[in-house]
Short mmCIF file of C-alpha atoms in Angstrom, two decimals:
data_model
loop_
_atom_site.label_atom_id
_atom_site.label_comp_id
_atom_site.label_asym_id
_atom_site.label_seq_id
_atom_site.Cartn_x
_atom_site.Cartn_y
_atom_site.Cartn_z
CA UNK A 1 -51.73 -9.83 35.11
CA UNK A 2 -52.35 -7.20 32.52
CA UNK A 3 -50.73 -4.27 34.53
CA UNK A 4 -47.58 -6.60 35.19
CA UNK A 5 -47.01 -7.36 31.19
CA UNK A 6 -47.78 -3.35 30.53
CA UNK A 7 -45.07 -2.83 33.16
CA UNK A 8 -42.31 -5.19 31.38
CA UNK A 9 -43.22 -3.51 28.36
CA UNK A 10 -42.53 -0.40 29.29
CA UNK A 11 -39.20 -1.21 31.22
CA UNK A 12 -38.20 -3.11 27.54
CA UNK A 13 -38.91 -0.09 25.97
CA UNK A 14 -37.15 2.50 28.27
CA UNK A 15 -34.51 4.12 26.15
CA UNK A 16 -31.75 4.82 28.85
CA UNK A 17 -29.60 1.93 31.35
CA UNK A 18 -29.05 1.67 34.73
CA UNK A 19 -26.16 3.94 35.17
CA UNK A 20 -23.00 2.04 37.26
CA UNK A 21 -21.95 2.68 40.67
CA UNK A 22 -19.48 5.53 41.87
CA UNK A 23 -17.42 2.12 43.14
CA UNK A 24 -17.45 0.34 40.08
CA UNK A 25 -16.12 2.80 38.21
CA UNK A 26 -13.32 3.96 40.31
CA UNK A 27 -12.29 -0.32 40.26
CA UNK A 28 -11.95 0.43 36.21
CA UNK A 29 -10.75 3.67 36.17
CA UNK A 30 -7.42 1.73 38.19
CA UNK A 31 -7.17 -1.45 36.39
CA UNK A 32 -4.94 0.61 33.59
CA UNK A 33 -2.43 1.96 36.04
CA UNK A 34 0.01 -0.03 35.78
CA UNK A 35 0.50 0.80 31.40
CA UNK A 36 -0.64 3.91 32.43
CA UNK A 37 2.67 4.80 34.86
CA UNK A 38 5.00 3.03 32.70
CA UNK A 39 3.77 4.22 29.93
CA UNK A 40 5.18 7.38 30.90
CA UNK A 41 8.60 6.36 31.78
CA UNK A 42 8.99 5.31 28.37
CA UNK A 43 7.75 8.46 26.68
CA UNK A 44 9.18 10.99 29.11
CA UNK A 45 12.37 9.33 29.88
CA UNK A 46 13.52 6.30 27.29
CA UNK A 47 15.23 8.87 24.79
CA UNK A 48 16.34 10.80 27.50
CA UNK A 49 18.11 7.75 29.33
CA UNK A 50 19.38 6.17 26.52
CA UNK A 51 21.17 9.42 24.99
CA UNK A 52 22.90 9.69 28.58
CA UNK A 53 23.96 6.34 28.45
CA UNK A 54 25.86 7.05 25.27
CA UNK A 55 23.26 5.72 22.77
CA UNK A 56 23.48 8.05 19.15
CA UNK A 57 20.07 9.76 18.49
CA UNK A 58 19.23 7.85 15.72
CA UNK A 59 19.82 4.47 17.88
CA UNK A 60 17.28 5.45 20.60
CA UNK A 61 14.41 6.14 17.92
CA UNK A 62 15.34 2.97 16.69
CA UNK A 63 14.92 1.67 20.27
CA UNK A 64 11.40 3.66 20.39
CA UNK A 65 10.56 2.27 17.17
CA UNK A 66 10.97 -1.34 17.97
CA UNK A 67 8.91 -0.77 20.83
CA UNK A 68 6.23 0.78 19.15
CA UNK A 69 6.27 -1.93 16.28
CA UNK A 70 6.01 -4.68 18.43
CA UNK A 71 2.94 -2.86 20.10
CA UNK A 72 1.50 -2.09 17.29
CA UNK A 73 1.21 -5.66 15.73
CA UNK A 74 0.41 -7.10 18.94
CA UNK A 75 -3.02 -4.86 19.91
CA UNK A 76 -4.33 -6.47 16.68
CA UNK A 77 -3.74 -10.29 17.06
CA UNK A 78 -4.51 -9.90 20.63
CA UNK A 79 -7.87 -7.92 19.69
CA UNK A 80 -8.66 -10.64 16.76
CA UNK A 81 -8.51 -13.50 20.17
CA UNK A 82 -10.07 -11.46 22.65
CA UNK A 83 -13.21 -10.42 20.35
CA UNK A 84 -12.99 -14.71 19.80
CA UNK A 85 -12.42 -16.27 22.61
CA UNK A 86 -13.10 -13.38 25.34
CA UNK A 87 -11.57 -12.72 29.24
CA UNK A 88 -10.90 -9.64 29.55
CA UNK A 89 -8.71 -9.88 32.96
CA UNK A 90 -6.91 -12.96 32.20
CA UNK A 91 -5.61 -10.53 29.28
CA UNK A 92 -5.93 -8.02 31.13
CA UNK A 93 -3.28 -9.76 33.55
CA UNK A 94 -1.11 -11.56 32.20
CA UNK A 95 0.22 -8.73 30.14
CA UNK A 96 0.10 -6.90 33.11
CA UNK A 97 1.92 -9.99 34.29
CA UNK A 98 4.24 -9.25 31.67
CA UNK A 99 4.77 -5.49 31.40
CA UNK A 100 6.37 -5.37 34.86
CA UNK A 101 8.75 -8.96 34.54
CA UNK A 102 10.00 -6.88 31.59
CA UNK A 103 9.94 -3.10 32.35
CA UNK A 104 12.67 -3.30 34.43
CA UNK A 105 14.95 -4.83 31.87
CA UNK A 106 14.12 -1.64 29.99
CA UNK A 107 15.78 0.76 32.24
CA UNK A 108 18.19 -1.72 33.82
CA UNK A 109 20.85 -2.06 31.97
CA UNK A 110 21.95 -4.12 28.91
CA UNK A 111 22.13 -7.77 30.52
CA UNK A 112 24.24 -9.58 26.93
CA UNK A 113 26.51 -6.95 27.16
CA UNK A 114 27.48 -8.17 31.04
CA UNK A 115 27.19 -11.68 29.73
CA UNK A 116 29.27 -10.39 26.79
CA UNK A 117 31.55 -8.32 27.98
CA UNK A 118 30.99 -6.15 25.59
CA UNK A 119 29.46 -1.94 25.41
CA UNK A 120 29.49 -1.99 21.48
CA UNK A 121 26.54 0.18 20.73
CA UNK A 122 24.95 -2.06 18.19
CA UNK A 123 25.09 -5.10 21.26
CA UNK A 124 23.75 -2.06 23.10
CA UNK A 125 20.51 -1.61 20.61
CA UNK A 126 20.06 -4.77 20.06
CA UNK A 127 19.94 -5.56 23.40
CA UNK A 128 17.10 -2.97 24.57
CA UNK A 129 15.26 -2.70 21.13
CA UNK A 130 14.17 -6.66 22.24
CA UNK A 131 13.39 -5.49 25.85
CA UNK A 132 11.44 -2.58 24.70
CA UNK A 133 9.35 -5.54 21.85
CA UNK A 134 8.38 -8.68 24.92
CA UNK A 135 7.45 -5.01 26.96
CA UNK A 136 5.14 -3.37 24.38
CA UNK A 137 4.11 -6.38 23.85
CA UNK A 138 2.33 -6.99 27.37
CA UNK A 139 1.63 -3.49 27.34
CA UNK A 140 -0.87 -4.40 24.42
CA UNK A 141 -2.59 -6.88 26.30
CA UNK A 142 -3.64 -4.91 28.86
CA UNK A 143 -4.45 -2.03 27.23
CA UNK A 144 -6.65 -3.85 24.04
CA UNK A 145 -8.52 -6.14 27.33
CA UNK A 146 -8.94 -2.90 29.32
CA UNK A 147 -10.40 -0.32 27.52
CA UNK A 148 -12.89 -2.86 24.93
CA UNK A 149 -14.61 -4.08 28.57
CA UNK A 150 -15.60 0.17 28.97
CA UNK A 151 -18.25 -1.45 26.04
CA UNK A 152 -19.01 -5.19 27.61
CA UNK A 153 -19.57 -3.03 31.05
CA UNK A 154 -22.38 -0.93 29.97
CA UNK A 155 -24.84 0.66 26.88
CA UNK A 156 -25.07 3.66 28.86
CA UNK A 157 -24.27 5.95 27.35
CA UNK A 158 -22.91 8.63 30.16
CA UNK A 159 -21.56 5.57 31.80
CA UNK A 160 -19.22 4.82 29.06
CA UNK A 161 -17.67 8.33 29.37
CA UNK A 162 -17.46 8.19 32.97
CA UNK A 163 -15.77 4.68 32.95
CA UNK A 164 -12.79 6.15 30.28
CA UNK A 165 -12.96 9.20 32.35
CA UNK A 166 -12.02 7.67 35.40
CA UNK A 167 -9.20 5.93 33.69
CA UNK A 168 -8.36 9.15 32.01
CA UNK A 169 -8.36 10.79 35.70
CA UNK A 170 -5.79 7.42 37.56
CA UNK A 171 -3.88 8.00 34.19
CA UNK A 172 -3.05 11.07 35.68
CA UNK A 173 -2.44 10.02 39.32
CA UNK A 174 -0.01 6.96 37.18
CA UNK A 175 2.10 9.73 35.65
CA UNK A 176 1.61 11.93 39.08
CA UNK A 177 3.11 9.04 40.76
CA UNK A 178 5.60 8.49 38.41
CA UNK A 179 6.93 12.49 37.81
CA UNK A 180 7.10 12.37 42.24
CA UNK A 181 9.47 9.67 42.23
CA UNK A 182 12.29 11.00 39.60
CA UNK A 183 11.42 13.86 41.35
CA UNK A 184 12.55 12.02 44.92
CA UNK A 185 15.50 10.23 42.97
CA UNK A 186 16.80 12.66 41.08
CA UNK A 187 17.07 14.83 44.29
CA UNK A 188 18.65 12.23 46.14
CA UNK A 189 21.30 10.74 43.82
CA UNK A 190 23.23 11.99 40.95
CA UNK A 191 23.95 11.30 37.27
CA UNK A 192 27.94 11.72 37.49
CA UNK A 193 28.68 8.31 35.46
CA UNK A 194 27.43 5.78 32.87
CA UNK A 195 26.60 3.15 36.56
CA UNK A 196 25.08 6.56 38.20
CA UNK A 197 22.33 7.25 35.34
CA UNK A 198 20.84 3.39 35.15
CA UNK A 199 21.00 3.05 38.95
CA UNK A 200 18.94 6.51 38.97
CA UNK A 201 16.34 4.79 36.05
CA UNK A 202 16.20 0.86 37.44
CA UNK A 203 15.32 2.95 40.71
CA UNK A 204 12.61 4.51 38.99
CA UNK A 205 10.99 1.29 37.04
CA UNK A 206 10.98 -0.44 40.19
CA UNK A 207 9.08 1.98 41.93
CA UNK A 208 6.48 2.35 39.29
CA UNK A 209 6.23 -1.41 38.93
CA UNK A 210 5.34 -1.98 42.17
CA UNK A 211 2.62 1.14 42.61
CA UNK A 212 1.06 -0.19 39.56
CA UNK A 213 1.12 -3.83 40.63
CA UNK A 214 -0.99 -3.01 43.55
CA UNK A 215 -3.34 -1.14 41.55
CA UNK A 216 -3.27 -4.49 39.46
CA UNK A 217 -4.62 -6.16 42.47
CA UNK A 218 -7.71 -3.63 43.23
CA UNK A 219 -9.20 -3.93 39.63
CA UNK A 220 -8.78 -8.11 39.45
CA UNK A 221 -10.82 -8.27 43.11
CA UNK A 222 -13.19 -4.99 42.15
CA UNK A 223 -14.01 -5.63 38.55
CA UNK A 224 -16.70 -8.12 37.27
CA UNK A 225 -15.60 -10.04 34.17
CA UNK A 226 -18.21 -8.84 31.29
CA UNK A 227 -20.65 -10.78 30.03
CA UNK A 228 -20.63 -12.49 26.87
CA UNK A 229 -24.07 -12.57 25.82
CA UNK A 230 -26.62 -9.75 25.41
CA UNK A 231 -30.66 -10.31 24.47
CA UNK A 232 -30.39 -11.38 20.51
CA UNK A 233 -32.89 -9.75 19.51
CA UNK A 234 -30.82 -6.35 19.56
CA UNK A 235 -27.69 -7.47 18.73
CA UNK A 236 -25.11 -10.34 18.75
CA UNK A 237 -21.40 -10.91 21.24
CA UNK A 238 -20.63 -12.77 17.69
CA UNK A 239 -17.58 -12.14 16.05
CA UNK A 240 -18.16 -8.97 13.77
CA UNK A 241 -15.70 -9.28 10.64
CA UNK A 242 -13.54 -6.66 9.82
CA UNK A 243 -15.02 -5.37 7.14
CA UNK A 244 -17.97 -4.59 8.60
CA UNK A 245 -16.07 -1.32 10.85
CA UNK A 246 -13.88 -0.97 6.52
CA UNK A 247 -17.75 0.05 5.58
CA UNK A 248 -18.39 2.76 8.37
CA UNK A 249 -17.51 6.22 7.34
CA UNK A 250 -17.39 6.87 11.08
CA UNK A 251 -14.96 4.09 12.25
CA UNK A 252 -11.68 6.29 10.04
CA UNK A 253 -12.97 9.28 11.16
CA UNK A 254 -12.81 7.98 14.68
CA UNK A 255 -9.68 6.32 13.76
CA UNK A 256 -7.72 9.54 12.25
CA UNK A 257 -8.92 11.66 15.52
CA UNK A 258 -7.71 9.13 18.33
CA UNK A 259 -4.50 8.75 16.27
CA UNK A 260 -4.17 12.58 16.04
CA UNK A 261 -4.85 12.27 19.84
CA UNK A 262 -2.59 9.88 20.59
CA UNK A 263 0.07 11.64 18.60
CA UNK A 264 -0.27 15.34 20.65
CA UNK A 265 -0.45 13.10 23.44
CA UNK A 266 2.80 10.99 23.12
CA UNK A 267 5.02 12.96 21.11
CA UNK A 268 4.70 16.40 23.16
CA UNK A 269 5.51 13.70 26.66
CA UNK A 270 8.58 12.23 24.66
CA UNK A 271 9.98 16.20 23.75
CA UNK A 272 9.32 17.50 27.29
CA UNK A 273 12.12 17.03 29.46
CA UNK A 274 14.47 17.77 25.82
CA UNK A 275 12.39 20.90 25.89
CA UNK A 276 12.53 22.31 29.24
CA UNK A 277 16.27 21.63 30.52
CA UNK A 278 18.10 21.83 26.48
CA UNK A 279 15.79 24.74 25.28
CA UNK A 280 14.71 26.35 28.01
CA UNK A 281 18.10 25.34 30.15
CA UNK A 282 16.01 25.74 33.10
CA UNK A 283 16.62 23.78 36.55
CA UNK A 284 16.69 19.20 36.51
CA UNK A 285 13.66 19.42 38.47
CA UNK A 286 12.01 21.17 35.94
CA UNK A 287 12.21 17.65 33.91
CA UNK A 288 9.56 16.35 37.01
CA UNK A 289 7.48 19.39 37.95
CA UNK A 290 6.33 20.81 34.78
CA UNK A 291 5.02 17.42 33.78
CA UNK A 292 4.04 16.73 37.40
CA UNK A 293 1.41 20.99 36.14
CA UNK A 294 0.34 19.45 33.41
CA UNK A 295 -1.13 15.47 34.93
CA UNK A 296 -2.49 17.37 37.60
CA UNK A 297 -4.41 20.23 35.47
CA UNK A 298 -5.78 16.67 33.55
CA UNK A 299 -7.18 14.44 36.57
CA UNK A 300 -9.09 17.17 37.67
CA UNK A 301 -10.20 18.25 34.33
CA UNK A 302 -10.69 14.84 33.43
CA UNK A 303 -12.88 14.49 37.19
CA UNK A 304 -15.02 16.89 35.73
CA UNK A 305 -15.58 15.92 33.01
CA UNK A 306 -17.48 12.38 34.94
CA UNK A 307 -19.97 14.50 35.84
CA UNK A 308 -21.89 15.87 32.70
CA UNK A 309 -24.08 13.64 30.59
CA UNK A 310 -23.16 13.19 27.76
CA UNK A 311 -24.22 12.87 23.88
CA UNK A 312 -22.64 13.19 20.72
CA UNK A 313 -22.45 16.65 20.15
CA UNK A 314 -20.91 17.46 23.41
CA UNK A 315 -18.41 15.31 22.91
CA UNK A 316 -17.90 16.80 19.79
CA UNK A 317 -17.62 20.43 20.95
CA UNK A 318 -14.95 19.19 24.17
CA UNK A 319 -12.76 17.77 22.16
CA UNK A 320 -12.35 20.57 20.02
CA UNK A 321 -11.71 22.74 22.67
CA UNK A 322 -8.85 20.51 24.33
CA UNK A 323 -7.83 20.76 20.39
CA UNK A 324 -8.35 24.94 19.60
CA UNK A 325 -6.31 25.03 23.79
CA UNK A 326 -3.47 22.74 21.91
CA UNK A 327 -2.96 25.33 18.98
CA UNK A 328 -2.09 28.04 21.15
CA UNK A 329 -0.45 26.35 23.46
CA UNK A 330 1.64 24.88 20.43
CA UNK A 331 2.14 28.44 18.63
CA UNK A 332 3.37 29.56 22.41
CA UNK A 333 6.00 27.06 22.79
CA UNK A 334 7.03 27.79 19.52
CA UNK A 335 7.76 31.20 20.06
CA UNK A 336 8.63 31.14 24.19
CA UNK A 337 12.37 32.27 24.43
CA UNK A 338 14.67 31.42 26.81
CA UNK A 339 15.01 34.20 28.61
CA UNK A 340 10.92 34.25 30.34
CA UNK A 341 11.12 30.53 30.91
CA UNK A 342 9.39 30.47 33.70
CA UNK A 343 5.96 31.18 31.42
CA UNK A 344 6.67 27.55 30.15
CA UNK A 345 4.93 26.46 33.99
CA UNK A 346 1.56 28.59 32.32
CA UNK A 347 1.58 27.07 29.74
CA UNK A 348 1.59 23.60 30.76
CA UNK A 349 -1.43 23.97 33.01
CA UNK A 350 -3.23 25.09 29.51
CA UNK A 351 -1.74 21.85 28.02
CA UNK A 352 -2.81 19.76 31.22
CA UNK A 353 -6.34 20.86 30.47
CA UNK A 354 -5.74 20.35 26.60
CA UNK A 355 -5.09 16.97 27.19
CA UNK A 356 -8.26 16.01 29.47
CA UNK A 357 -10.14 17.43 27.05
CA UNK A 358 -9.18 15.57 23.22
CA UNK A 359 -8.35 12.31 25.04
CA UNK A 360 -11.46 11.31 26.72
CA UNK A 361 -13.49 12.01 23.96
CA UNK A 362 -11.75 10.52 21.95
CA UNK A 363 -11.62 8.00 23.35
CA UNK A 364 -15.65 7.92 24.37
CA UNK A 365 -15.89 8.24 20.52
CA UNK A 366 -14.52 4.26 19.96
CA UNK A 367 -17.55 4.04 22.64
CA UNK A 368 -19.56 6.07 20.07
CA UNK A 369 -18.70 4.14 16.82
CA UNK A 370 -18.66 0.32 18.75
CA UNK A 371 -22.68 1.09 19.58
CA UNK A 372 -24.45 -1.92 20.81
CA UNK A 373 -22.31 -4.14 18.43
CA UNK A 374 -19.61 -5.82 21.12
CA UNK A 375 -19.13 -8.69 19.73
CA UNK A 376 -16.18 -6.64 17.15
CA UNK A 377 -15.15 -3.77 20.24
CA UNK A 378 -11.84 -5.50 21.07
CA UNK A 379 -11.02 -4.86 17.13
CA UNK A 380 -12.02 -1.47 17.36
CA UNK A 381 -9.58 -0.83 20.10
CA UNK A 382 -6.47 -2.95 18.99
CA UNK A 383 -6.81 -1.60 15.34
CA UNK A 384 -6.87 1.51 16.49
CA UNK A 385 -4.36 1.44 19.44
CA UNK A 386 -2.25 -0.08 15.74
CA UNK A 387 -2.26 2.99 13.98
CA UNK A 388 -1.19 4.92 17.06
CA UNK A 389 1.56 3.31 17.67
CA UNK A 390 2.91 2.53 14.58
CA UNK A 391 2.48 7.22 13.87
CA UNK A 392 3.26 7.71 16.65
CA UNK A 393 6.47 5.27 16.71
CA UNK A 394 7.46 6.41 12.91
CA UNK A 395 7.17 10.22 13.88
CA UNK A 396 9.69 10.19 16.80
CA UNK A 397 11.52 8.10 14.99
CA UNK A 398 11.86 10.98 12.03
CA UNK A 399 12.58 13.70 14.94
CA UNK A 400 14.95 11.98 16.34
CA UNK A 401 17.12 11.50 13.72
CA UNK A 402 17.21 14.97 12.89
CA UNK A 403 18.04 15.89 16.51
CA UNK A 404 21.19 17.96 17.26
CA UNK A 405 20.92 19.46 12.81
CA UNK A 406 18.51 22.73 13.53
CA UNK A 407 19.13 25.99 11.96
CA UNK A 408 19.47 28.77 14.28
CA UNK A 409 17.27 31.45 13.96
CA UNK A 410 16.86 34.87 14.61
CA UNK A 411 13.23 36.03 15.63
CA UNK A 412 13.61 39.90 16.49
CA UNK A 413 14.29 39.02 20.26
CA UNK A 414 17.32 39.95 21.08
CA UNK A 415 18.94 36.42 21.54
CA UNK A 416 19.81 34.01 19.19
CA UNK A 417 18.15 30.22 20.04
CA UNK A 418 17.87 26.87 18.47
CA UNK A 419 14.09 26.07 16.22
CA UNK A 420 15.26 22.48 17.54
CA UNK A 421 13.86 19.61 17.11
CA UNK A 422 12.21 18.96 20.27
CA UNK A 423 10.46 22.97 19.82
CA UNK A 424 8.86 21.33 16.49
CA UNK A 425 8.07 17.66 18.40
CA UNK A 426 6.36 19.47 21.44
CA UNK A 427 5.39 22.76 19.62
CA UNK A 428 5.10 22.23 16.00
CA UNK A 429 3.50 19.09 15.53
CA UNK A 430 1.08 18.87 18.07
CA UNK A 431 -0.28 21.86 17.23
CA UNK A 432 -0.56 20.90 13.72
CA UNK A 433 -2.47 17.14 15.05
CA UNK A 434 -4.94 19.86 16.62
CA UNK A 435 -6.17 22.57 13.85
CA UNK A 436 -6.04 18.54 11.85
CA UNK A 437 -8.22 16.67 14.04
CA UNK A 438 -10.81 19.78 15.71
CA UNK A 439 -11.44 19.30 11.48
CA UNK A 440 -12.25 16.55 11.65
CA UNK A 441 -14.51 16.22 14.43
CA UNK A 442 -16.09 19.54 13.44
CA UNK A 443 -17.69 16.74 10.06
CA UNK A 444 -18.06 13.88 12.30
CA UNK A 445 -21.36 12.89 12.54
CA UNK A 446 -22.03 10.87 16.04
CA UNK A 447 -25.16 9.46 17.58
CA UNK A 448 -26.26 11.82 19.94
CA UNK A 449 -29.55 9.33 21.32
CA UNK A 450 -28.54 7.08 24.46
CA UNK A 451 -28.34 3.58 23.23
CA UNK A 452 -31.05 1.07 24.31
CA UNK A 453 -30.88 -1.32 27.43
CA UNK A 454 -30.13 -4.91 28.78
CA UNK A 455 -32.53 -7.60 28.99
CA UNK A 456 -29.78 -9.20 31.47
CA UNK A 457 -27.20 -7.79 33.27
CA UNK A 458 -24.47 -7.38 31.65
CA UNK A 459 -21.47 -8.43 34.85
CA UNK A 460 -21.35 -11.90 35.82
CA UNK A 461 -22.78 -12.82 39.45
#
């Protein structure tokens, strides 16, 4: 009797939690693939698609901004509802359904134009903006519920990073899947007319939705709904007021790092296709091959990151390493002349490595911030995502509004080339954001200890 009490006390005081199995990590990781494959298409091809079918750069930017604004506000609202009522998987399934229904309309042509028999650019802009907003609301519901689940599935710091790394690895798989689909579509069909262009992107959208939905089903069947309560002596799953987070310096630091990381990834992704085609004048296949190289490298690094035991110092070190790599990549892109455009393939390898290092660690910093305060996990994810969506939307709107106005500059490389908006968007903006992110991370104080164990499993039986 005495020995059993002693053993029980030792287990209760054990500072570690049971690590998750690889199958649980796998099931969780595939849950965001529909969002990832559609988001990849959104950031890589939306501006290109809209300008190819005749919208002005400013109108295309308005469509992008409307989606980002809707996404930003939806994350705050949905995060609050999840903190109040829970049911992560229901939110995930509902958001995925809305994404699947609405995404084809974003790339499927202007439905109101067909109904009204009008080719007005105003009607086109309003139509695409409306469907973009609907798509992003569903995307936000899936994203916030999926991100918040990490903190409720486990309190083991290494397992949390493993879940995040798995999610990022499958994000790379989703992106590679998109570019494989795009490479096939662009290879077998030509976009001679507006109708041909719409048909191309419609096939890409339908294929992406089909692939993504298959993995959503695997996630919903394999992942258990997180339990709503943990040991009340340690903490509570009851809702935590917003003011609690606003009083923490770490909240602002993590928010800044996450915002800057998303700016790096999303802005660079939005202008990558423009840059390789317009600035470097590479083959059409390059707008699928170069992104594919980036995501292959990111996938490999993300898988490797799952095998590392994590603490606060390592999160900071790996994030800073990724930021420094991106700084050099950004400088290389700014100075890369058209005559040696093949060097873009080498640069893309390092971009892929940097993207994985920065994104996995930036998202994992959210889990360190949340710790065992699970009552506000969805708000933290939602509020940080709000900042991400708004900043990315505004940044892309400003850049796209100045598209085509850059002066020609002589850099003494025996030819002239444009310091274009695409060159700034792919090179300068990510480099500056990475630099600021590294500085903020360096001064950040992250708890290096492993969180206390649970007295009951978080997953429902």
